[in-house]
Amino acid sequence: MSNLSIYVRLGADVLTEQQMFYGYKAGWGFQILITFSTFLIGFCLAGLFRAIVVVPQELIWPGVLGVTALTTTLHHANQEHVQVRYNTWKISRSAFFAMAFCISFCWYWFPDFIFPALSFFSFPCWIKPESKVVNQIFVFDNAGKTYKVKRIVNAASGYKLDIKKYLAYSPVYMPVTYALNMFGLSFATLSALLVWVVLERRRVMADAVQRVPRLVFGSLPSRCRAYSEDEKGDPDVPLWWYLVVCLLALFMSMFAIEWWNVELRWYGVLLACTVALVFYPPLALVYATSNLKINIDIFCRIVAGFVFEGKVLANIWFFDIGYITTIKGLYFAQDMKLAYYCHASPFPSY
């Protein structure tokens, strides 16, 4: 459950962007509703696709193996045979973990607080700190200062991009590596992902689609005991539980978007959820086999830019519902796999 506090940060970044960069303060009611709804949508994605991305044994989820070993060590589960069969260690696993934890805690103060240059080293700016050319090149700004977004997007413009003010102020300068990574390679990766799913995983996806009627039928209260069991024989969470939570999350997100008027509209929420629903299975399959997350954030921003042209608030919340919910769903599925490895029943995980 401690992992859940980390996932909230992703949605908090969008709230911070809305308030600090664009100056729109929606209030604590909007913050609670939109954060909780995106949180639940990601949870429902993992639950609805659990039979595809969690239960199959070939999907090992490498990122959860270390957590499984650590949890087993801290709880001293099945440790006796380890000491007998492998007699090469001079300290126990718990002692090694405590030593590594203390060393990492002490070392973290140096690159993050005492001497940040250990993590990033801008030596050209140190050599000539007063040179405007050097600082412009290495801070990626045309005037050597932070780009003031409120000069082109603010309450006076209705939180819409003012092209005239943008041209009069300054274009946004970005490094070439950022453009190649976030735009060029992003689209190449998404194209390769879809082709890989069609060529390599089409049978898995087709079998999953064919199992949908049986899963829905088995999730009915009168059929749960006969049909809804995982591979270990434990009763699985009925599918309709996730569907109910999903409908509740959609209502909360639509209400928050419409009541506080962040320009996304209710059909934008449905479109963003559709994007998440389409891309979640292939993204989860890649993450479950290689521990690599493929980003679809640029795709979501471009789709929002076409549908809600010039509306920056609609763009960031389309990004939140379309992309961040997918990332939360991946983390939830990973936690479900952790429970699966630790022989925990699906009901406590739910």
mmCIF file of C-alpha atoms in Angstrom:
data_model
loop_
_atom_site.group_PDB
_atom_site.id
_atom_site.type_symbol
_atom_site.label_atom_id
_atom_site.label_comp_id
_atom_site.label_asym_id
_atom_site.label_seq_id
_atom_site.Cartn_x
_atom_site.Cartn_y
_atom_site.Cartn_z
ATOM 1 C CA MET A 1 0.000 0.000 0.000
ATOM 2 C CA SER A 2 2.975 2.360 0.475
ATOM 3 C CA ASN A 3 3.485 2.367 -3.295
ATOM 4 C CA LEU A 4 0.188 4.204 -3.751
ATOM 5 C CA SER A 5 1.651 7.440 -2.367
ATOM 6 C CA ILE A 6 4.184 7.473 -5.221
ATOM 7 C CA TYR A 7 1.558 7.200 -7.948
ATOM 8 C CA VAL A 8 -0.325 10.292 -6.750
ATOM 9 C CA ARG A 9 2.711 12.431 -7.624
ATOM 10 C CA LEU A 10 2.109 11.978 -11.356
ATOM 11 C CA GLY A 11 -1.279 13.676 -11.173
ATOM 12 C CA ALA A 12 0.075 16.281 -8.742
ATOM 13 C CA ASP A 13 2.546 17.375 -11.421
ATOM 14 C CA VAL A 14 -0.320 18.327 -13.727
ATOM 15 C CA LEU A 15 -2.078 20.199 -10.922
ATOM 16 C CA THR A 16 1.138 22.080 -10.225
ATOM 17 C CA GLU A 17 1.540 22.906 -13.898
ATOM 18 C CA GLN A 18 -1.999 24.252 -14.068
ATOM 19 C CA GLN A 19 -1.603 26.470 -11.020
ATOM 20 C CA MET A 20 2.003 27.634 -11.212
ATOM 21 C CA PHE A 21 2.569 27.924 -14.977
ATOM 22 C CA TYR A 22 -0.892 28.987 -16.153
ATOM 23 C CA GLY A 23 -2.241 30.622 -12.999
ATOM 24 C CA TYR A 24 -5.553 28.722 -12.860
ATOM 25 C CA LYS A 25 -6.549 27.734 -9.317
ATOM 26 C CA ALA A 26 -9.416 25.272 -9.439
ATOM 27 C CA GLY A 27 -9.579 24.583 -5.700
ATOM 28 C CA TRP A 28 -9.171 21.570 -3.481
ATOM 29 C CA GLY A 29 -12.440 19.952 -4.611
ATOM 30 C CA PHE A 30 -11.223 19.656 -8.173
ATOM 31 C CA GLN A 31 -7.838 18.418 -7.028
ATOM 32 C CA ILE A 32 -9.332 15.613 -4.943
ATOM 33 C CA LEU A 33 -11.862 14.514 -7.555
ATOM 34 C CA ILE A 34 -9.530 14.505 -10.565
ATOM 35 C CA THR A 35 -6.686 12.833 -8.676
ATOM 36 C CA PHE A 36 -8.937 10.151 -7.230
ATOM 37 C CA SER A 37 -10.693 9.514 -10.552
ATOM 38 C CA THR A 38 -7.480 9.096 -12.561
ATOM 39 C CA PHE A 39 -6.189 6.888 -9.768
ATOM 40 C CA LEU A 40 -9.264 4.649 -10.048
ATOM 41 C CA ILE A 41 -9.170 4.528 -13.858
ATOM 42 C CA GLY A 42 -5.616 3.187 -13.724
ATOM 43 C CA PHE A 43 -6.701 0.674 -11.093
ATOM 44 C CA CYS A 44 -9.551 -0.493 -13.323
ATOM 45 C CA LEU A 45 -7.255 -0.884 -16.348
ATOM 46 C CA ALA A 46 -5.088 -3.288 -14.378
ATOM 47 C CA GLY A 47 -8.104 -5.189 -13.092
ATOM 48 C CA LEU A 48 -9.900 -5.451 -16.436
ATOM 49 C CA PHE A 49 -6.777 -6.772 -18.190
ATOM 50 C CA ARG A 50 -5.546 -8.894 -15.279
ATOM 51 C CA ALA A 51 -6.094 -12.164 -17.131
ATOM 52 C CA ILE A 52 -3.895 -10.895 -19.990
ATOM 53 C CA VAL A 53 -1.048 -9.059 -18.306
ATOM 54 C CA VAL A 54 -0.811 -10.543 -14.785
ATOM 55 C CA VAL A 55 -1.884 -14.183 -14.716
ATOM 56 C CA PRO A 56 0.205 -15.613 -17.648
ATOM 57 C CA GLN A 57 3.390 -17.196 -16.291
ATOM 58 C CA GLU A 58 5.513 -16.064 -19.245
ATOM 59 C CA LEU A 59 4.964 -12.457 -18.174
ATOM 60 C CA ILE A 60 7.450 -12.325 -15.309
ATOM 61 C CA TRP A 61 7.461 -8.551 -14.661
ATOM 62 C CA PRO A 62 11.225 -8.209 -13.985
ATOM 63 C CA GLY A 63 10.811 -5.011 -11.981
ATOM 64 C CA VAL A 64 8.928 -6.818 -9.249
ATOM 65 C CA LEU A 65 11.458 -9.630 -8.725
ATOM 66 C CA GLY A 66 13.747 -7.507 -6.564
ATOM 67 C CA VAL A 67 10.807 -6.329 -4.456
ATOM 68 C CA THR A 68 9.710 -9.945 -4.033
ATOM 69 C CA ALA A 69 13.174 -10.982 -2.835
ATOM 70 C CA LEU A 70 13.356 -7.997 -0.476
ATOM 71 C CA THR A 71 9.906 -8.699 0.966
ATOM 72 C CA THR A 72 10.781 -12.347 1.458
ATOM 73 C CA THR A 73 14.012 -11.385 3.199
ATOM 74 C CA LEU A 74 12.446 -8.846 5.543
ATOM 75 C CA HIS A 75 9.714 -11.267 6.563
ATOM 76 C CA HIS A 76 12.169 -14.162 6.963
ATOM 77 C CA ALA A 77 10.073 -16.435 4.785
ATOM 78 C CA ASN A 78 11.764 -19.691 3.757
ATOM 79 C CA GLN A 79 15.257 -18.492 4.731
ATOM 80 C CA GLU A 80 16.483 -21.637 6.473
ATOM 81 C CA HIS A 81 17.359 -23.580 3.319
ATOM 82 C CA VAL A 82 19.203 -20.569 1.893
ATOM 83 C CA GLN A 83 21.736 -20.574 4.721
ATOM 84 C CA VAL A 84 22.239 -24.323 4.407
ATOM 85 C CA ARG A 85 22.595 -24.624 0.621
ATOM 86 C CA TYR A 86 24.547 -21.422 -0.012
ATOM 87 C CA ASN A 87 27.205 -21.104 2.645
ATOM 88 C CA THR A 88 29.285 -18.444 0.873
ATOM 89 C CA TRP A 89 27.812 -15.391 2.624
ATOM 90 C CA LYS A 90 29.360 -14.182 5.864
ATOM 91 C CA ILE A 91 26.354 -12.017 6.791
ATOM 92 C CA SER A 92 22.641 -12.603 6.591
ATOM 93 C CA ARG A 93 20.397 -11.019 3.986
ATOM 94 C CA SER A 94 18.798 -8.740 6.552
ATOM 95 C CA ALA A 95 22.187 -7.489 7.706
ATOM 96 C CA PHE A 96 23.271 -6.874 4.121
ATOM 97 C CA PHE A 97 20.082 -4.920 3.456
ATOM 98 C CA ALA A 98 20.607 -2.806 6.574
ATOM 99 C CA MET A 99 24.201 -2.039 5.577
ATOM 100 C CA ALA A 100 23.255 -1.127 1.982
ATOM 101 C CA PHE A 101 20.385 1.034 3.250
ATOM 102 C CA CYS A 102 22.634 3.013 5.594
ATOM 103 C CA ILE A 103 25.324 3.522 2.946
ATOM 104 C CA SER A 104 22.832 4.683 0.307
ATOM 105 C CA PHE A 105 21.158 7.016 2.819
ATOM 106 C CA CYS A 106 24.457 8.679 3.676
ATOM 107 C CA TRP A 107 25.633 8.918 0.079
ATOM 108 C CA TYR A 108 22.376 10.446 -1.169
ATOM 109 C CA TRP A 109 23.105 13.672 0.725
ATOM 110 C CA PHE A 110 26.154 14.417 -1.424
ATOM 111 C CA PRO A 111 24.758 14.459 -5.027
ATOM 112 C CA ASP A 112 21.360 15.810 -4.003
ATOM 113 C CA PHE A 113 22.158 18.419 -1.344
ATOM 114 C CA ILE A 114 25.832 18.946 -0.470
ATOM 115 C CA PHE A 115 27.442 18.825 -3.934
ATOM 116 C CA PRO A 116 24.826 18.583 -6.736
ATOM 117 C CA ALA A 117 27.547 18.766 -9.400
ATOM 118 C CA LEU A 118 28.113 15.054 -8.811
ATOM 119 C CA SER A 119 24.824 14.349 -10.580
ATOM 120 C CA PHE A 120 24.978 17.090 -13.246
ATOM 121 C CA PHE A 121 28.087 19.012 -14.212
ATOM 122 C CA SER A 122 27.752 22.129 -16.396
ATOM 123 C CA PHE A 123 31.442 22.959 -16.636
ATOM 124 C CA PRO A 124 31.176 25.418 -19.600
ATOM 125 C CA CYS A 125 28.976 27.708 -17.492
ATOM 126 C CA TRP A 126 31.473 27.459 -14.652
ATOM 127 C CA ILE A 127 34.343 28.416 -16.916
ATOM 128 C CA LYS A 128 32.627 31.520 -18.274
ATOM 129 C CA PRO A 129 29.521 32.294 -16.196
ATOM 130 C CA GLU A 130 29.019 35.784 -17.652
ATOM 131 C CA SER A 131 28.935 34.663 -21.296
ATOM 132 C CA LYS A 132 25.415 34.977 -22.693
ATOM 133 C CA VAL A 133 26.210 32.669 -25.610
ATOM 134 C CA VAL A 134 27.416 29.847 -23.393
ATOM 135 C CA ASN A 135 24.507 30.168 -20.987
ATOM 136 C CA GLN A 136 21.956 30.348 -23.800
ATOM 137 C CA ILE A 137 23.324 27.186 -25.354
ATOM 138 C CA PHE A 138 23.356 25.211 -22.158
ATOM 139 C CA VAL A 139 20.148 26.456 -20.535
ATOM 140 C CA PHE A 140 18.165 26.329 -23.798
ATOM 141 C CA ASP A 141 16.608 29.798 -23.559
ATOM 142 C CA ASN A 142 16.905 32.632 -26.069
ATOM 143 C CA ALA A 143 17.444 35.276 -23.379
ATOM 144 C CA GLY A 144 19.160 33.172 -20.749
ATOM 145 C CA LYS A 145 16.098 33.320 -18.495
ATOM 146 C CA THR A 146 13.173 31.100 -17.613
ATOM 147 C CA TYR A 147 10.369 31.131 -20.171
ATOM 148 C CA LYS A 148 7.391 33.055 -18.751
ATOM 149 C CA VAL A 149 4.369 31.074 -19.862
ATOM 150 C CA LYS A 150 1.908 33.510 -18.310
ATOM 151 C CA ARG A 151 2.872 36.115 -20.903
ATOM 152 C CA ILE A 152 1.210 34.101 -23.656
ATOM 153 C CA VAL A 153 -1.344 32.005 -21.680
ATOM 154 C CA ASN A 154 -3.263 33.587 -18.830
ATOM 155 C CA ALA A 155 -6.742 34.317 -17.491
ATOM 156 C CA ALA A 156 -7.131 37.340 -19.781
ATOM 157 C CA SER A 157 -6.781 35.137 -22.855
ATOM 158 C CA GLY A 158 -9.158 32.534 -21.449
ATOM 159 C CA TYR A 159 -6.246 30.150 -20.884
ATOM 160 C CA LYS A 160 -5.795 29.823 -24.640
ATOM 161 C CA LEU A 161 -2.602 30.216 -26.595
ATOM 162 C CA ASP A 162 -2.291 33.741 -27.966
ATOM 163 C CA ILE A 163 -0.302 33.365 -31.187
ATOM 164 C CA LYS A 164 0.387 37.101 -31.528
ATOM 165 C CA LYS A 165 1.820 37.337 -28.014
ATOM 166 C CA TYR A 166 3.811 34.161 -28.598
ATOM 167 C CA LEU A 167 5.434 35.560 -31.745
ATOM 168 C CA ALA A 168 6.034 38.921 -30.100
ATOM 169 C CA TYR A 169 7.570 37.404 -26.974
ATOM 170 C CA SER A 170 9.811 34.514 -28.008
ATOM 171 C CA PRO A 171 9.588 30.995 -29.396
ATOM 172 C CA VAL A 172 10.321 28.079 -27.085
ATOM 173 C CA TYR A 173 13.837 26.751 -27.572
ATOM 174 C CA MET A 174 14.373 23.052 -26.939
ATOM 175 C CA PRO A 175 17.509 20.926 -27.271
ATOM 176 C CA VAL A 176 17.893 18.689 -30.296
ATOM 177 C CA THR A 177 18.133 15.596 -28.103
ATOM 178 C CA TYR A 178 14.793 16.436 -26.502
ATOM 179 C CA ALA A 179 13.139 16.901 -29.903
ATOM 180 C CA LEU A 180 14.560 13.636 -31.240
ATOM 181 C CA ASN A 181 13.676 11.663 -28.133
ATOM 182 C CA MET A 182 10.227 13.077 -27.392
ATOM 183 C CA PHE A 183 8.983 13.512 -30.946
ATOM 184 C CA GLY A 184 10.976 11.481 -33.462
ATOM 185 C CA LEU A 185 11.744 8.385 -31.417
ATOM 186 C CA SER A 186 8.388 8.520 -29.647
ATOM 187 C CA PHE A 187 6.434 8.069 -32.870
ATOM 188 C CA ALA A 188 8.882 5.463 -34.118
ATOM 189 C CA THR A 189 8.475 3.516 -30.882
ATOM 190 C CA LEU A 190 4.685 3.653 -31.017
ATOM 191 C CA SER A 191 4.674 2.462 -34.634
ATOM 192 C CA ALA A 192 7.032 -0.381 -33.775
ATOM 193 C CA LEU A 193 4.862 -1.254 -30.765
ATOM 194 C CA LEU A 194 1.704 -1.618 -32.836
ATOM 195 C CA VAL A 195 3.512 -3.649 -35.513
ATOM 196 C CA TRP A 196 5.040 -5.904 -32.833
ATOM 197 C CA VAL A 197 1.630 -6.549 -31.278
ATOM 198 C CA VAL A 198 0.113 -7.431 -34.659
ATOM 199 C CA LEU A 199 2.968 -9.740 -35.690
ATOM 200 C CA GLU A 200 3.968 -11.337 -32.387
ATOM 201 C CA ARG A 201 1.024 -11.038 -29.993
ATOM 202 C CA ARG A 202 -2.023 -11.129 -32.225
ATOM 203 C CA ARG A 203 -3.011 -14.604 -31.038
ATOM 204 C CA VAL A 204 -2.747 -13.569 -27.402
ATOM 205 C CA MET A 205 -4.895 -10.523 -28.030
ATOM 206 C CA ALA A 206 -7.400 -12.528 -30.086
ATOM 207 C CA ASP A 207 -7.705 -15.157 -27.341
ATOM 208 C CA ALA A 208 -8.214 -12.392 -24.806
ATOM 209 C CA VAL A 209 -11.032 -10.885 -26.851
ATOM 210 C CA GLN A 210 -12.666 -14.300 -27.157
ATOM 211 C CA ARG A 211 -12.491 -14.769 -23.375
ATOM 212 C CA VAL A 212 -14.284 -11.506 -22.659
ATOM 213 C CA PRO A 213 -17.838 -12.990 -22.858
ATOM 214 C CA ARG A 214 -16.848 -15.854 -20.581
ATOM 215 C CA LEU A 215 -15.242 -13.471 -18.076
ATOM 216 C CA VAL A 216 -18.288 -11.226 -18.065
ATOM 217 C CA PHE A 217 -20.591 -14.223 -17.700
ATOM 218 C CA GLY A 218 -18.424 -15.680 -14.967
ATOM 219 C CA SER A 219 -18.344 -12.408 -13.047
ATOM 220 C CA LEU A 220 -22.068 -12.514 -12.393
ATOM 221 C CA PRO A 221 -22.880 -13.157 -8.715
ATOM 222 C CA SER A 222 -24.467 -16.525 -9.449
ATOM 223 C CA ARG A 223 -21.486 -17.701 -11.517
ATOM 224 C CA CYS A 224 -18.488 -16.323 -9.644
ATOM 225 C CA ARG A 225 -17.747 -19.515 -7.721
ATOM 226 C CA ALA A 226 -17.772 -21.742 -10.811
ATOM 227 C CA TYR A 227 -15.932 -19.586 -13.340
ATOM 228 C CA SER A 228 -13.897 -16.911 -11.589
ATOM 229 C CA GLU A 229 -10.744 -18.568 -10.249
ATOM 230 C CA ASP A 230 -7.097 -17.894 -10.979
ATOM 231 C CA GLU A 231 -4.458 -20.506 -11.787
ATOM 232 C CA LYS A 232 -3.803 -21.228 -8.105
ATOM 233 C CA GLY A 233 -7.446 -21.919 -7.347
ATOM 234 C CA ASP A 234 -8.071 -18.757 -5.349
ATOM 235 C CA PRO A 235 -11.374 -17.002 -6.100
ATOM 236 C CA ASP A 236 -10.758 -14.066 -8.413
ATOM 237 C CA VAL A 237 -12.264 -10.603 -8.086
ATOM 238 C CA PRO A 238 -15.442 -10.407 -10.208
ATOM 239 C CA LEU A 239 -15.030 -8.359 -13.346
ATOM 240 C CA TRP A 240 -18.139 -6.335 -12.644
ATOM 241 C CA TRP A 241 -16.499 -4.921 -9.529
ATOM 242 C CA TYR A 242 -13.919 -3.210 -11.722
ATOM 243 C CA LEU A 243 -16.619 -2.088 -14.155
ATOM 244 C CA VAL A 244 -18.573 -0.428 -11.355
ATOM 245 C CA VAL A 245 -15.462 1.351 -10.094
ATOM 246 C CA CYS A 246 -14.659 2.394 -13.666
ATOM 247 C CA LEU A 247 -18.095 3.947 -14.144
ATOM 248 C CA LEU A 248 -17.748 5.767 -10.820
ATOM 249 C CA ALA A 249 -14.330 7.096 -11.860
ATOM 250 C CA LEU A 250 -15.671 8.272 -15.222
ATOM 251 C CA PHE A 251 -18.521 10.110 -13.503
ATOM 252 C CA MET A 252 -16.130 11.778 -11.059
ATOM 253 C CA SER A 253 -13.735 12.875 -13.800
ATOM 254 C CA MET A 254 -16.519 14.205 -16.052
ATOM 255 C CA PHE A 255 -18.107 16.065 -13.158
ATOM 256 C CA ALA A 256 -14.781 17.638 -12.181
ATOM 257 C CA ILE A 257 -13.961 18.607 -15.773
ATOM 258 C CA GLU A 258 -17.375 20.155 -16.466
ATOM 259 C CA TRP A 259 -18.006 21.803 -13.089
ATOM 260 C CA TRP A 260 -14.619 23.540 -12.874
ATOM 261 C CA ASN A 261 -14.504 24.256 -16.622
ATOM 262 C CA VAL A 262 -10.978 23.239 -17.566
ATOM 263 C CA GLU A 263 -11.952 23.195 -21.253
ATOM 264 C CA LEU A 264 -11.642 19.420 -21.757
ATOM 265 C CA ARG A 265 -15.380 18.588 -21.826
ATOM 266 C CA TRP A 266 -16.964 15.190 -21.191
ATOM 267 C CA TYR A 267 -16.261 13.769 -24.648
ATOM 268 C CA GLY A 268 -12.592 14.606 -24.160
ATOM 269 C CA VAL A 269 -12.593 12.386 -21.064
ATOM 270 C CA LEU A 270 -14.108 9.521 -23.061
ATOM 271 C CA LEU A 271 -11.590 10.017 -25.880
ATOM 272 C CA ALA A 272 -8.668 10.042 -23.440
ATOM 273 C CA CYS A 273 -9.970 6.862 -21.774
ATOM 274 C CA THR A 274 -10.261 5.252 -25.206
ATOM 275 C CA VAL A 275 -6.616 6.057 -25.915
ATOM 276 C CA ALA A 276 -5.622 4.523 -22.579
ATOM 277 C CA LEU A 277 -7.789 1.464 -23.228
ATOM 278 C CA VAL A 278 -6.250 0.845 -26.666
ATOM 279 C CA PHE A 279 -2.611 1.321 -25.690
ATOM 280 C CA TYR A 280 -2.664 -0.285 -22.243
ATOM 281 C CA PRO A 281 -2.472 -3.990 -23.283
ATOM 282 C CA PRO A 282 0.564 -3.616 -25.615
ATOM 283 C CA LEU A 283 2.311 -1.286 -23.168
ATOM 284 C CA ALA A 284 1.719 -3.764 -20.348
ATOM 285 C CA LEU A 285 3.009 -6.684 -22.423
ATOM 286 C CA VAL A 286 6.248 -4.827 -23.160
ATOM 287 C CA TYR A 287 6.651 -3.697 -19.560
ATOM 288 C CA ALA A 288 5.944 -7.197 -18.237
ATOM 289 C CA THR A 289 8.650 -8.771 -20.397
ATOM 290 C CA SER A 290 11.372 -6.114 -20.601
ATOM 291 C CA ASN A 291 10.674 -3.732 -17.683
ATOM 292 C CA LEU A 292 10.601 -0.814 -20.158
ATOM 293 C CA LYS A 293 7.837 1.773 -20.214
ATOM 294 C CA ILE A 294 6.957 3.197 -23.616
ATOM 295 C CA ASN A 295 5.667 6.738 -23.373
ATOM 296 C CA ILE A 296 2.525 7.830 -25.190
ATOM 297 C CA ASP A 297 2.507 11.322 -23.698
ATOM 298 C CA ILE A 298 3.429 13.069 -26.947
ATOM 299 C CA PHE A 299 0.714 11.152 -28.792
ATOM 300 C CA CYS A 300 -1.852 12.266 -26.206
ATOM 301 C CA ARG A 301 -0.728 15.888 -26.417
ATOM 302 C CA ILE A 302 -0.911 15.919 -30.222
ATOM 303 C CA VAL A 303 -4.386 14.346 -30.241
ATOM 304 C CA ALA A 304 -5.529 16.913 -27.681
ATOM 305 C CA GLY A 305 -3.942 19.659 -29.755
ATOM 306 C CA PHE A 306 -6.029 18.663 -32.780
ATOM 307 C CA VAL A 307 -9.284 18.204 -30.883
ATOM 308 C CA PHE A 308 -8.896 21.166 -28.500
ATOM 309 C CA GLU A 309 -6.788 23.555 -30.521
ATOM 310 C CA GLY A 310 -5.152 26.310 -28.488
ATOM 311 C CA LYS A 311 -6.670 25.169 -25.175
ATOM 312 C CA VAL A 312 -3.731 24.422 -22.920
ATOM 313 C CA LEU A 313 -5.790 23.293 -19.910
ATOM 314 C CA ALA A 314 -7.650 20.757 -22.043
ATOM 315 C CA ASN A 315 -4.298 19.540 -23.355
ATOM 316 C CA ILE A 316 -2.744 18.874 -19.970
ATOM 317 C CA TRP A 317 -5.846 17.097 -18.626
ATOM 318 C CA PHE A 318 -6.192 14.979 -21.757
ATOM 319 C CA PHE A 319 -2.562 14.047 -21.133
ATOM 320 C CA ASP A 320 -3.380 13.240 -17.509
ATOM 321 C CA ILE A 321 -6.338 10.971 -18.279
ATOM 322 C CA GLY A 322 -4.854 9.388 -21.404
ATOM 323 C CA TYR A 323 -1.264 8.822 -20.303
ATOM 324 C CA ILE A 324 -0.904 9.054 -16.531
ATOM 325 C CA THR A 325 -3.795 6.649 -15.961
ATOM 326 C CA THR A 326 -1.954 4.167 -18.194
ATOM 327 C CA ILE A 327 1.212 4.505 -16.115
ATOM 328 C CA LYS A 328 -0.776 4.028 -12.914
ATOM 329 C CA GLY A 329 -2.393 0.958 -14.463
ATOM 330 C CA LEU A 330 1.041 -0.506 -15.199
ATOM 331 C CA TYR A 331 2.125 0.011 -11.603
ATOM 332 C CA PHE A 332 -1.090 -1.498 -10.297
ATOM 333 C CA ALA A 333 -0.612 -4.549 -12.529
ATOM 334 C CA GLN A 334 2.942 -4.842 -11.236
ATOM 335 C CA ASP A 335 1.647 -4.833 -7.668
ATOM 336 C CA MET A 336 -0.884 -7.512 -8.634
ATOM 337 C CA LYS A 337 1.997 -9.618 -9.949
ATOM 338 C CA LEU A 338 3.828 -9.046 -6.662
ATOM 339 C CA ALA A 339 0.781 -10.369 -4.802
ATOM 340 C CA TYR A 340 0.683 -13.289 -7.236
ATOM 341 C CA TYR A 341 4.329 -14.140 -6.500
ATOM 342 C CA CYS A 342 3.740 -13.865 -2.749
ATOM 343 C CA HIS A 343 0.710 -16.211 -2.956
ATOM 344 C CA ALA A 344 -1.695 -13.507 -1.842
ATOM 345 C CA SER A 345 -5.344 -13.873 -2.695
ATOM 346 C CA PRO A 346 -6.737 -11.411 -5.308
ATOM 347 C CA PHE A 347 -9.392 -10.145 -2.889
ATOM 348 C CA PRO A 348 -6.966 -8.559 -0.371
ATOM 349 C CA SER A 349 -5.079 -7.044 -3.320
ATOM 350 C CA TYR A 350 -8.302 -5.482 -4.533
#
